Amino acid sequence: MGYSDDEFDVIVVGAGVMGSSTAYQLAKRGQRTLLLEQFDFLHHRGSSHGESRTIRATYPEDYYYGLVMESYEIWEQAQTEIGFRVYFKAPQFDVGPADAKSLLSVIATCQKNAMPHQVLNRQQVTERFSGRIQIPEDWIGVSCELGGVIKPTKAVSMFQTLAFKNGAFLRDNVEVNGITKDEARGGVLVSASNGEKFWGKKCVVTAGAWMKKLVKTVSGIELPIQPLETSVYYWRIKEGHEAEYAIGSDFPTFASYGKPYIYGTPSLEFPGLIKIAVHGGYPCDPDKRPWGPGVDPSSLKQWIEEIFKGFVDSNEPASTQLCVYSMTPDEDFVIDFLGGEFGEDVVIGGGFSGHGFKMSPAIGRILADLVLTGEAKGVELKHFMIARFEENPRGNIKDF
């Protein structure tokens, strides 16, 4: 069929990493695709900006393993297509009390998927990292080669550029305020606050921290997605030891299981600084952000002193950045058809709960599959369906 300038096969609402990855997948398949963003492209008001994200296959929930492994492949493929790197390889190292159920579940995931890994005691950890990482006597470490760092803003730009090269239309500063079913001709009408309207056979909504607001406006459905403002901290490595904690030195991306859950990356984006932060934050309205002060870094100081034994200055962060999470009660994603009057014409992807970025290549593929064919090949989506919250407001039940 012929198209006018405001008619598309698929309209993607939200141009963070999930929407941009989806637009890339759709455009590669020859779909006339429109990617809409309410702010500037590559803005810093959501969840897809910044200097680094970890990628790891070691999850307590084994249903993430396949998504991460597929994403590794697509990251590599997309890098080849664009001609620059956004993914930097590193080992992954998980630590925690030897009886921590979440860490034991990580080991179970490794075993179930035949993922090469080593479980190390305190002495073995000290030897493995030449004293750069040390753990308490009653802790263990899980070492795995499947780690790494993603450069987020650069990655979003990559997907948008590849989508454009494959024929997608990209528009920023277009705030979507309505999606309605076109009763006359089928498909959906997407309206913007500036008065513009676009028609699409299908629509994908990847609105990040604005997902709950937009979905409620469009359908009346109230998704249990709570935006949180979180702080990312960078700490100074003691002089003379910078190279030992840098990416490429065999120093890993890392996670510490317990309360709080702590994560970090080797020194990469800021020479001499290492990222160490807490997974969590404070509830916020994404349109009325407090913009700080964020998570109290004092909970990190003791951990840094104990794990890095003076090689990292724990007095105070050298730099702080802010980000937004979109949290579900179970911290699992929402990937589903919107349903109701829209049936399978509108697909939503949200609630990525501070750990979805690494899987954005696979999620983009899945969202494209769902909107084009009504199913996603090779993946079980029951853990990500909206209906799970009707059965249990807390979502998926986990024993860790």
Short mmCIF file of C-alpha atoms in Angstrom, two decimals:
data_model
loop_
_atom_site.label_atom_id
_atom_site.label_comp_id
_atom_site.label_asym_id
_atom_site.label_seq_id
_atom_site.Cartn_x
_atom_site.Cartn_y
_atom_site.Cartn_z
CA MET A 1 0.00 0.00 0.00
CA GLY A 2 1.04 3.59 -0.50
CA TYR A 3 1.69 5.78 2.52
CA SER A 4 1.29 9.47 3.18
CA ASP A 5 3.90 11.24 5.30
CA ASP A 6 2.03 10.51 8.56
CA GLU A 7 1.28 6.82 7.93
CA PHE A 8 3.48 3.96 9.10
CA ASP A 9 3.63 0.22 9.59
CA VAL A 10 4.74 0.64 13.21
CA ILE A 11 5.00 3.68 15.47
CA VAL A 12 7.41 3.36 18.42
CA VAL A 13 6.71 5.73 21.32
CA GLY A 14 9.80 6.44 23.42
CA ALA A 15 13.34 6.62 22.03
CA GLY A 16 15.42 5.39 24.94
CA VAL A 17 17.43 2.25 24.41
CA MET A 18 14.38 -0.05 24.26
CA GLY A 19 12.50 2.00 21.69
CA SER A 20 15.62 2.67 19.64
CA SER A 21 16.55 -1.03 19.63
CA THR A 22 12.98 -1.88 18.57
CA ALA A 23 13.02 0.70 15.77
CA TYR A 24 16.32 -0.79 14.56
CA GLN A 25 14.81 -4.28 14.46
CA LEU A 26 11.66 -3.11 12.66
CA ALA A 27 13.50 -1.01 10.08
CA LYS A 28 15.88 -3.89 9.31
CA ARG A 29 12.82 -5.97 8.45
CA GLY A 30 11.64 -3.40 5.94
CA GLN A 31 8.87 -1.92 8.08
CA ARG A 32 8.03 1.74 7.60
CA THR A 33 8.86 2.79 11.17
CA LEU A 34 8.40 6.03 13.09
CA LEU A 35 10.35 6.55 16.33
CA LEU A 36 8.97 9.32 18.55
CA GLU A 37 10.70 10.94 21.55
CA GLN A 38 9.09 13.53 23.85
CA PHE A 39 12.40 15.28 24.64
CA ASP A 40 15.64 15.73 22.70
CA PHE A 41 17.19 12.53 21.46
CA LEU A 42 19.87 11.30 23.91
CA HIS A 43 18.43 13.41 26.75
CA HIS A 44 19.42 12.84 30.39
CA ARG A 45 15.96 12.78 31.98
CA GLY A 46 15.30 9.05 31.81
CA SER A 47 17.11 5.72 32.09
CA SER A 48 19.14 5.45 28.88
CA HIS A 49 21.89 8.04 29.32
CA GLY A 50 25.24 8.00 31.09
CA GLU A 51 28.66 6.50 30.81
CA SER A 52 28.36 2.80 31.63
CA ARG A 53 26.04 -0.15 32.25
CA THR A 54 27.08 -3.64 33.23
CA ILE A 55 26.26 -6.70 31.18
CA ARG A 56 26.29 -10.08 32.89
CA ALA A 57 24.71 -13.49 32.45
CA THR A 58 24.82 -14.36 36.16
CA TYR A 59 21.24 -13.89 37.32
CA PRO A 60 19.38 -15.51 40.22
CA GLU A 61 16.41 -15.81 37.83
CA ASP A 62 17.41 -18.28 35.15
CA TYR A 63 14.86 -16.89 32.66
CA TYR A 64 17.15 -13.92 31.98
CA TYR A 65 20.03 -16.09 30.76
CA GLY A 66 18.72 -16.50 27.21
CA LEU A 67 17.96 -12.80 26.86
CA VAL A 68 21.47 -11.84 27.92
CA MET A 69 23.14 -14.39 25.64
CA GLU A 70 21.12 -13.24 22.63
CA SER A 71 21.95 -9.64 23.50
CA TYR A 72 25.69 -10.35 23.52
CA GLU A 73 25.34 -11.52 19.91
CA ILE A 74 23.27 -8.52 18.79
CA TRP A 75 25.60 -6.04 20.53
CA GLU A 76 28.47 -7.52 18.51
CA GLN A 77 26.44 -7.55 15.28
CA ALA A 78 25.26 -3.95 15.65
CA GLN A 79 28.80 -2.77 16.42
CA THR A 80 29.94 -4.36 13.17
CA GLU A 81 27.19 -2.56 11.26
CA ILE A 82 27.90 0.86 12.78
CA GLY A 83 31.70 0.66 12.84
CA PHE A 84 32.41 1.59 16.48
CA ARG A 85 32.31 -0.13 19.87
CA VAL A 86 29.72 0.28 22.60
CA TYR A 87 30.40 -3.05 24.37
CA PHE A 88 33.68 -3.59 26.23
CA LYS A 89 34.47 -7.07 27.48
CA ALA A 90 35.30 -7.85 31.10
CA PRO A 91 34.87 -10.79 33.47
CA GLN A 92 31.95 -10.77 35.94
CA PHE A 93 32.41 -11.37 39.67
CA ASP A 94 29.55 -11.87 42.14
CA VAL A 95 30.12 -11.95 45.90
CA GLY A 96 28.06 -12.35 49.04
CA PRO A 97 27.50 -14.42 52.17
CA ALA A 98 27.94 -18.14 51.50
CA ASP A 99 24.34 -18.79 52.55
CA ALA A 100 22.76 -15.94 50.56
CA LYS A 101 19.85 -17.47 48.64
CA SER A 102 20.18 -15.01 45.78
CA LEU A 103 23.86 -15.84 45.26
CA LEU A 104 23.17 -19.57 45.52
CA SER A 105 20.51 -19.05 42.84
CA VAL A 106 23.15 -17.39 40.65
CA ILE A 107 25.27 -20.53 40.97
CA ALA A 108 22.20 -22.65 40.12
CA THR A 109 21.65 -20.58 36.96
CA CYS A 110 25.27 -21.14 35.95
CA GLN A 111 24.92 -24.87 36.48
CA LYS A 112 21.56 -25.17 34.72
CA ASN A 113 22.86 -23.39 31.62
CA ALA A 114 26.32 -25.02 31.64
CA MET A 115 27.88 -21.58 32.03
CA PRO A 116 31.59 -21.86 32.91
CA HIS A 117 32.13 -20.42 36.39
CA GLN A 118 34.23 -20.81 39.52
CA VAL A 119 33.04 -20.65 43.12
CA LEU A 120 35.85 -19.19 45.24
CA ASN A 121 36.46 -18.93 48.98
CA ARG A 122 38.12 -15.98 50.68
CA GLN A 123 41.70 -17.09 50.06
CA GLN A 124 41.01 -18.00 46.44
CA VAL A 125 39.42 -14.60 45.80
CA THR A 126 42.48 -12.83 47.21
CA GLU A 127 44.73 -14.93 44.96
CA ARG A 128 42.49 -14.61 41.90
CA PHE A 129 42.58 -10.81 42.00
CA SER A 130 46.05 -10.37 43.52
CA GLY A 131 44.60 -8.68 46.60
CA ARG A 132 42.56 -6.12 44.65
CA ILE A 133 39.34 -7.71 45.93
CA GLN A 134 39.02 -9.30 49.37
CA ILE A 135 35.92 -10.75 50.99
CA PRO A 136 34.93 -11.71 54.55
CA GLU A 137 35.67 -15.22 55.81
CA ASP A 138 32.04 -16.37 55.51
CA TRP A 139 31.54 -15.04 51.97
CA ILE A 140 32.07 -16.66 48.60
CA GLY A 141 32.72 -15.32 45.12
CA VAL A 142 31.44 -16.53 41.76
CA SER A 143 33.76 -15.79 38.85
CA CYS A 144 32.53 -15.89 35.25
CA GLU A 145 33.91 -14.62 31.95
CA LEU A 146 30.52 -13.30 30.78
CA GLY A 147 30.63 -9.73 32.04
CA GLY A 148 31.34 -6.41 30.43
CA VAL A 149 30.48 -2.73 30.13
CA ILE A 150 28.06 -1.02 27.74
CA LYS A 151 28.38 2.70 26.90
CA PRO A 152 24.70 3.70 27.14
CA THR A 153 24.35 7.06 25.40
CA LYS A 154 26.60 5.83 22.61
CA ALA A 155 24.55 2.62 22.36
CA VAL A 156 21.26 4.51 22.01
CA SER A 157 22.83 6.68 19.33
CA MET A 158 24.02 3.53 17.55
CA PHE A 159 20.55 1.99 17.42
CA GLN A 160 18.97 5.26 16.27
CA THR A 161 21.57 5.70 13.53
CA LEU A 162 21.15 2.12 12.32
CA ALA A 163 17.36 2.49 12.37
CA PHE A 164 17.68 5.66 10.26
CA LYS A 165 20.11 3.97 7.85
CA ASN A 166 17.54 1.23 7.39
CA GLY A 167 14.80 3.71 6.53
CA ALA A 168 13.18 4.59 9.88
CA PHE A 169 11.80 8.08 10.51
CA LEU A 170 12.99 9.72 13.74
CA ARG A 171 11.28 12.64 15.47
CA ASP A 172 12.20 14.16 18.81
CA ASN A 173 10.44 16.79 20.94
CA VAL A 174 7.11 15.17 20.07
CA GLU A 175 5.20 14.33 23.25
CA VAL A 176 2.62 11.60 22.70
CA ASN A 177 -0.53 12.23 24.73
CA GLY A 178 -2.96 9.81 23.14
CA ILE A 179 -3.25 6.47 21.35
CA THR A 180 -6.65 5.45 20.02
CA LYS A 181 -7.97 2.67 17.85
CA ASP A 182 -8.90 3.77 14.34
CA GLU A 183 -12.37 2.27 14.02
CA ALA A 184 -12.75 3.33 10.41
CA ARG A 185 -9.66 1.79 8.81
CA GLY A 186 -8.08 -0.29 11.57
CA GLY A 187 -4.72 0.34 13.14
CA VAL A 188 -4.07 3.08 15.69
CA LEU A 189 -3.94 6.85 15.79
CA VAL A 190 -1.12 8.38 17.81
CA SER A 191 -1.64 12.00 18.82
CA ALA A 192 0.90 14.48 20.13
CA SER A 193 0.60 17.50 22.40
CA ASN A 194 1.63 19.77 19.50
CA GLY A 195 -1.50 18.73 17.57
CA GLU A 196 0.17 16.29 15.19
CA LYS A 197 -1.43 12.91 14.51
CA PHE A 198 0.16 9.79 13.08
CA TRP A 199 -1.45 6.58 11.84
CA GLY A 200 0.14 3.17 12.23
CA LYS A 201 -0.92 -0.39 11.61
CA LYS A 202 0.69 -1.16 14.97
CA CYS A 203 2.30 0.64 17.89
CA VAL A 204 5.01 -0.17 20.44
CA VAL A 205 5.16 1.83 23.68
CA THR A 206 8.56 2.00 25.41
CA ALA A 207 8.04 5.11 27.51
CA GLY A 208 10.38 4.27 30.39
CA ALA A 209 9.58 6.20 33.57
CA TRP A 210 6.54 7.69 31.82
CA MET A 211 5.05 4.27 31.00
CA LYS A 212 2.59 4.19 33.91
CA LYS A 213 1.25 7.66 33.12
CA LEU A 214 0.88 7.09 29.38
CA VAL A 215 -0.66 3.63 29.62
CA LYS A 216 -3.21 4.84 32.16
CA THR A 217 -4.13 7.79 29.93
CA VAL A 218 -4.46 5.56 26.87
CA SER A 219 -6.18 2.48 28.32
CA GLY A 220 -7.13 3.12 31.94
CA ILE A 221 -4.83 0.26 32.98
CA GLU A 222 -2.65 1.15 35.96
CA LEU A 223 0.61 -0.73 35.66
CA PRO A 224 2.52 -1.24 38.95
CA ILE A 225 5.59 0.61 37.69
CA GLN A 226 7.18 3.05 40.13
CA PRO A 227 9.87 5.47 38.92
CA LEU A 228 12.81 5.85 41.29
CA GLU A 229 15.54 8.47 41.21
CA THR A 230 18.87 6.77 41.83
CA SER A 231 22.45 7.96 42.27
CA VAL A 232 25.52 6.59 40.52
CA TYR A 233 28.79 7.16 42.37
CA TYR A 234 32.38 7.21 41.17
CA TRP A 235 35.19 6.75 43.71
CA ARG A 236 38.85 7.63 43.38
CA ILE A 237 41.38 4.81 43.05
CA LYS A 238 44.47 5.39 45.17
CA GLU A 239 47.34 6.88 43.21
CA GLY A 240 49.62 4.30 41.65
CA HIS A 241 46.89 1.63 41.46
CA GLU A 242 44.71 3.07 38.70
CA ALA A 243 45.77 0.58 36.01
CA GLU A 244 45.00 -2.39 38.27
CA TYR A 245 41.29 -1.46 38.38
CA ALA A 246 40.95 -0.41 34.74
CA ILE A 247 39.00 -2.24 32.07
CA GLY A 248 41.23 -4.63 30.14
CA SER A 249 43.34 -5.43 33.20
CA ASP A 250 41.22 -8.54 34.00
CA PHE A 251 39.41 -6.53 36.70
CA PRO A 252 35.71 -7.48 36.56
CA THR A 253 32.32 -5.91 36.53
CA PHE A 254 30.95 -6.91 39.92
CA ALA A 255 27.90 -7.34 42.12
CA SER A 256 27.53 -7.87 45.86
CA TYR A 257 24.44 -9.77 46.99
CA GLY A 258 22.88 -8.63 50.24
CA LYS A 259 21.25 -5.52 51.60
CA PRO A 260 22.00 -3.25 49.95
CA TYR A 261 22.74 -4.84 46.57
CA ILE A 262 25.92 -3.13 45.35
CA TYR A 263 27.31 -3.18 41.82
CA GLY A 264 30.11 -1.60 39.87
CA THR A 265 32.35 -1.50 36.83
CA PRO A 266 36.07 -1.29 36.18
CA SER A 267 37.57 2.14 35.57
CA LEU A 268 36.69 3.13 32.00
CA GLU A 269 34.83 6.38 31.44
CA PHE A 270 36.70 8.52 33.99
CA PRO A 271 40.41 7.70 34.36
CA GLY A 272 41.32 6.96 37.95
CA LEU A 273 37.69 6.56 39.06
CA ILE A 274 35.73 3.36 39.63
CA LYS A 275 31.93 3.14 39.60
CA ILE A 276 30.43 1.63 42.78
CA ALA A 277 26.73 2.20 43.44
CA VAL A 278 23.64 0.86 45.22
CA HIS A 279 20.78 -0.70 43.28
CA GLY A 280 17.79 1.33 44.45
CA GLY A 281 16.54 4.84 44.95
CA TYR A 282 13.65 7.04 46.01
CA PRO A 283 10.17 7.17 44.43
CA CYS A 284 9.72 10.16 42.16
CA ASP A 285 7.43 11.72 39.59
CA PRO A 286 9.50 11.79 36.38
CA ASP A 287 8.01 15.19 35.54
CA LYS A 288 8.82 16.63 38.99
CA ARG A 289 12.20 15.18 39.81
CA PRO A 290 13.98 16.21 43.02
CA TRP A 291 17.32 15.97 41.16
CA GLY A 292 19.09 14.78 44.28
CA PRO A 293 20.45 14.27 46.83
CA GLY A 294 19.67 10.64 45.98
CA VAL A 295 20.91 7.49 47.70
CA ASP A 296 23.10 8.12 50.75
CA PRO A 297 26.63 6.97 49.85
CA SER A 298 27.44 6.15 53.49
CA SER A 299 26.10 2.61 52.99
CA LEU A 300 28.87 2.10 50.44
CA LYS A 301 31.81 3.34 52.52
CA GLN A 302 32.13 0.30 54.78
CA TRP A 303 31.73 -2.06 51.82
CA ILE A 304 34.47 -0.27 49.87
CA GLU A 305 36.82 -0.34 52.85
CA GLU A 306 36.19 -4.04 53.45
CA ILE A 307 36.35 -5.22 49.82
CA PHE A 308 39.05 -2.96 48.38
CA LYS A 309 41.24 -2.67 51.49
CA GLY A 310 42.43 0.88 51.03
CA PHE A 311 43.04 0.77 47.28
CA VAL A 312 39.89 2.88 46.69
CA ASP A 313 39.28 6.11 48.64
CA SER A 314 36.03 5.59 50.56
CA ASN A 315 35.83 9.02 52.19
CA GLU A 316 33.39 10.42 49.66
CA PRO A 317 32.47 9.97 45.99
CA ALA A 318 34.59 11.89 43.53
CA SER A 319 31.61 12.28 41.17
CA THR A 320 27.86 11.65 41.24
CA GLN A 321 25.35 11.17 38.43
CA LEU A 322 21.58 10.74 38.61
CA CYS A 323 19.40 8.25 36.75
CA VAL A 324 15.85 6.91 36.89
CA TYR A 325 14.68 3.33 37.39
CA SER A 326 11.20 2.08 36.45
CA MET A 327 10.54 -0.50 39.16
CA THR A 328 7.98 -3.29 39.23
CA PRO A 329 7.17 -5.04 42.55
CA ASP A 330 9.11 -8.17 41.53
CA GLU A 331 11.76 -6.26 39.52
CA ASP A 332 10.84 -8.26 36.42
CA PHE A 333 9.97 -6.61 33.11
CA VAL A 334 6.58 -5.91 31.55
CA ILE A 335 6.54 -7.15 27.94
CA ASP A 336 3.02 -7.79 26.66
CA PHE A 337 0.14 -6.75 24.46
CA LEU A 338 -1.83 -3.85 25.89
CA GLY A 339 -5.01 -5.78 25.11
CA GLY A 340 -8.51 -4.42 25.65
CA GLU A 341 -9.80 -2.51 22.64
CA PHE A 342 -6.29 -2.52 21.16
CA GLY A 343 -5.98 -6.31 21.10
CA GLU A 344 -2.55 -7.09 19.68
CA ASP A 345 -2.18 -3.76 17.87
CA VAL A 346 -0.30 -2.13 20.78
CA VAL A 347 2.68 -3.80 22.48
CA ILE A 348 4.30 -2.42 25.62
CA GLY A 349 7.80 -2.82 27.02
CA GLY A 350 8.59 -1.29 30.40
CA GLY A 351 9.30 -1.78 34.07
CA PHE A 352 12.93 -2.67 33.38
CA SER A 353 13.74 -2.08 37.04
CA GLY A 354 17.31 -0.86 36.72
CA HIS A 355 18.68 -3.98 35.03
CA GLY A 356 17.21 -4.06 31.52
CA PHE A 357 19.72 -2.03 29.51
CA LYS A 358 22.05 -4.96 28.90
CA MET A 359 19.19 -6.95 27.36
CA SER A 360 17.85 -4.14 25.15
CA PRO A 361 19.02 -5.79 21.90
CA ALA A 362 17.02 -8.96 22.62
CA ILE A 363 14.07 -6.99 23.99
CA GLY A 364 13.96 -4.90 20.81
CA ARG A 365 13.86 -8.10 18.78
CA ILE A 366 11.08 -9.52 20.98
CA LEU A 367 8.96 -6.35 20.81
CA ALA A 368 9.36 -6.30 17.02
CA ASP A 369 8.35 -9.97 16.82
CA LEU A 370 5.28 -9.42 19.00
CA VAL A 371 4.01 -6.39 17.10
CA LEU A 372 4.56 -7.97 13.67
CA THR A 373 3.65 -11.64 14.22
CA GLY A 374 1.85 -11.82 17.57
CA GLU A 375 4.50 -14.05 19.13
CA ALA A 376 8.15 -13.97 20.11
CA LYS A 377 10.25 -16.86 18.94
CA GLY A 378 12.49 -18.78 21.30
CA VAL A 379 11.55 -16.99 24.51
CA GLU A 380 9.10 -17.64 27.34
CA LEU A 381 7.28 -14.42 28.22
CA LYS A 382 5.04 -15.64 31.05
CA HIS A 383 7.28 -13.98 33.66
CA PHE A 384 6.77 -10.61 31.93
CA MET A 385 3.02 -10.54 31.32
CA ILE A 386 0.68 -7.95 32.85
CA ALA A 387 -1.64 -10.69 34.12
CA ARG A 388 0.87 -11.80 36.75
CA PHE A 389 -0.08 -8.77 38.85
CA GLU A 390 -3.76 -9.72 38.73
CA GLU A 391 -2.88 -13.12 40.22
CA ASN A 392 -0.52 -11.60 42.80
CA PRO A 393 0.01 -7.84 43.26
CA ARG A 394 3.66 -8.56 44.06
CA GLY A 395 4.14 -10.35 40.75
CA ASN A 396 6.44 -13.32 40.32
CA ILE A 397 7.11 -15.20 43.55
CA LYS A 398 10.80 -15.70 44.34
CA ASP A 399 12.39 -17.57 47.20
CA PHE A 400 15.39 -15.30 47.55
#
